[in-house]
Amino acid sequence: MVKNGTVSRNGTQYEQLASEYLIPAAPLLDEAATQAHNLYNRALYDVR
């Protein structure tokens, strides 16, 4: 099962990205991908 993170200001875009990169068979990679997306979204928020 793919875990989709949610970001309040662009949740739909984040779920689309998460569905492409999160791998159900590897929980450690899921966690790393989630953290990477969170950092990326935070960086975009800081740039604005």
mmCIF file with all atom_site columns, C-alpha atoms in Angstrom:
data_model
loop_
_atom_site.group_PDB
_atom_site.id
_atom_site.type_symbol
_atom_site.label_atom_id
_atom_site.label_alt_id
_atom_site.label_comp_id
_atom_site.label_asym_id
_atom_site.label_entity_id
_atom_site.label_seq_id
_atom_site.pdbx_PDB_ins_code
_atom_site.Cartn_x
_atom_site.Cartn_y
_atom_site.Cartn_z
_atom_site.occupancy
_atom_site.B_iso_or_equiv
_atom_site.pdbx_formal_charge
_atom_site.auth_seq_id
_atom_site.auth_comp_id
_atom_site.auth_asym_id
_atom_site.auth_atom_id
_atom_site.pdbx_PDB_model_num
ATOM 1  C CA . MET A 1 1  ? 0.000  0.000  0.000  1.00 0.00 ? 1  MET A CA 1
ATOM 2  C CA . VAL A 1 2  ? 1.383  3.369  -0.999 1.00 0.00 ? 2  VAL A CA 1
ATOM 3  C CA . LYS A 1 3  ? 1.492  5.993  1.716  1.00 0.00 ? 3  LYS A CA 1
ATOM 4  C CA . ASN A 1 4  ? 0.636  9.468  0.463  1.00 0.00 ? 4  ASN A CA 1
ATOM 5  C CA . GLY A 1 5  ? 1.701  12.487 2.469  1.00 0.00 ? 5  GLY A CA 1
ATOM 6  C CA . THR A 1 6  ? -0.486 15.562 2.535  1.00 0.00 ? 6  THR A CA 1
ATOM 7  C CA . VAL A 1 7  ? 0.579  19.169 2.260  1.00 0.00 ? 7  VAL A CA 1
ATOM 8  C CA . SER A 1 8  ? -2.182 21.660 2.888  1.00 0.00 ? 8  SER A CA 1
ATOM 9  C CA . ARG A 1 9  ? -1.312 24.135 0.131  1.00 0.00 ? 9  ARG A CA 1
ATOM 10 C CA . ASN A 1 10 ? -0.594 21.644 -2.673 1.00 0.00 ? 10 ASN A CA 1
ATOM 11 C CA . GLY A 1 11 ? -1.865 18.269 -1.482 1.00 0.00 ? 11 GLY A CA 1
ATOM 12 C CA . THR A 1 12 ? -2.959 17.028 -4.902 1.00 0.00 ? 12 THR A CA 1
ATOM 13 C CA . GLN A 1 13 ? 0.406  17.649 -6.516 1.00 0.00 ? 13 GLN A CA 1
ATOM 14 C CA . TYR A 1 14 ? 2.213  16.036 -3.572 1.00 0.00 ? 14 TYR A CA 1
ATOM 15 C CA . GLU A 1 15 ? 0.057  12.889 -3.742 1.00 0.00 ? 15 GLU A CA 1
ATOM 16 C CA . GLN A 1 16 ? 0.769  12.582 -7.456 1.00 0.00 ? 16 GLN A CA 1
ATOM 17 C CA . LEU A 1 17 ? 4.513  12.804 -6.817 1.00 0.00 ? 17 LEU A CA 1
ATOM 18 C CA . ALA A 1 18 ? 4.302  10.414 -3.867 1.00 0.00 ? 18 ALA A CA 1
ATOM 19 C CA . SER A 1 19 ? 2.466  7.822  -5.953 1.00 0.00 ? 19 SER A CA 1
ATOM 20 C CA . GLU A 1 20 ? 5.335  7.911  -8.464 1.00 0.00 ? 20 GLU A CA 1
ATOM 21 C CA . TYR A 1 21 ? 8.218  7.627  -6.019 1.00 0.00 ? 21 TYR A CA 1
ATOM 22 C CA . LEU A 1 22 ? 7.056  5.767  -2.911 1.00 0.00 ? 22 LEU A CA 1
ATOM 23 C CA . ILE A 1 23 ? 7.662  2.018  -3.134 1.00 0.00 ? 23 ILE A CA 1
ATOM 24 C CA . PRO A 1 24 ? 5.288  -0.179 -1.086 1.00 0.00 ? 24 PRO A CA 1
ATOM 25 C CA . ALA A 1 25 ? 7.777  -3.052 -0.721 1.00 0.00 ? 25 ALA A CA 1
ATOM 26 C CA . ALA A 1 26 ? 10.455 -0.884 0.911  1.00 0.00 ? 26 ALA A CA 1
ATOM 27 C CA . PRO A 1 27 ? 9.308  0.996  4.056  1.00 0.00 ? 27 PRO A CA 1
ATOM 28 C CA . LEU A 1 28 ? 12.767 2.538  4.526  1.00 0.00 ? 28 LEU A CA 1
ATOM 29 C CA . LEU A 1 29 ? 12.673 3.989  1.019  1.00 0.00 ? 29 LEU A CA 1
ATOM 30 C CA . ASP A 1 30 ? 9.101  5.167  1.653  1.00 0.00 ? 30 ASP A CA 1
ATOM 31 C CA . GLU A 1 31 ? 10.305 7.087  4.693  1.00 0.00 ? 31 GLU A CA 1
ATOM 32 C CA . ALA A 1 32 ? 13.280 8.572  2.845  1.00 0.00 ? 32 ALA A CA 1
ATOM 33 C CA . ALA A 1 33 ? 11.101 9.614  -0.096 1.00 0.00 ? 33 ALA A CA 1
ATOM 34 C CA . THR A 1 34 ? 8.565  11.198 2.249  1.00 0.00 ? 34 THR A CA 1
ATOM 35 C CA . GLN A 1 35 ? 11.299 13.185 4.002  1.00 0.00 ? 35 GLN A CA 1
ATOM 36 C CA . ALA A 1 36 ? 12.729 14.269 0.651  1.00 0.00 ? 36 ALA A CA 1
ATOM 37 C CA . HIS A 1 37 ? 9.320  15.492 -0.505 1.00 0.00 ? 37 HIS A CA 1
ATOM 38 C CA . ASN A 1 38 ? 8.794  17.321 2.776  1.00 0.00 ? 38 ASN A CA 1
ATOM 39 C CA . LEU A 1 39 ? 12.168 19.062 2.417  1.00 0.00 ? 39 LEU A CA 1
ATOM 40 C CA . TYR A 1 40 ? 11.415 19.944 -1.206 1.00 0.00 ? 40 TYR A CA 1
ATOM 41 C CA . ASN A 1 41 ? 8.007  21.374 -0.353 1.00 0.00 ? 41 ASN A CA 1
ATOM 42 C CA . ARG A 1 42 ? 9.493  23.300 2.581  1.00 0.00 ? 42 ARG A CA 1
ATOM 43 C CA . ALA A 1 43 ? 12.174 24.743 0.296  1.00 0.00 ? 43 ALA A CA 1
ATOM 44 C CA . LEU A 1 44 ? 9.539  25.853 -2.213 1.00 0.00 ? 44 LEU A CA 1
ATOM 45 C CA . TYR A 1 45 ? 7.558  27.446 0.606  1.00 0.00 ? 45 TYR A CA 1
ATOM 46 C CA . ASP A 1 46 ? 10.646 29.310 1.877  1.00 0.00 ? 46 ASP A CA 1
ATOM 47 C CA . VAL A 1 47 ? 11.462 30.610 -1.616 1.00 0.00 ? 47 VAL A CA 1
ATOM 48 C CA . ARG A 1 48 ? 8.012  32.163 -2.021 1.00 0.00 ? 48 ARG A CA 1
#
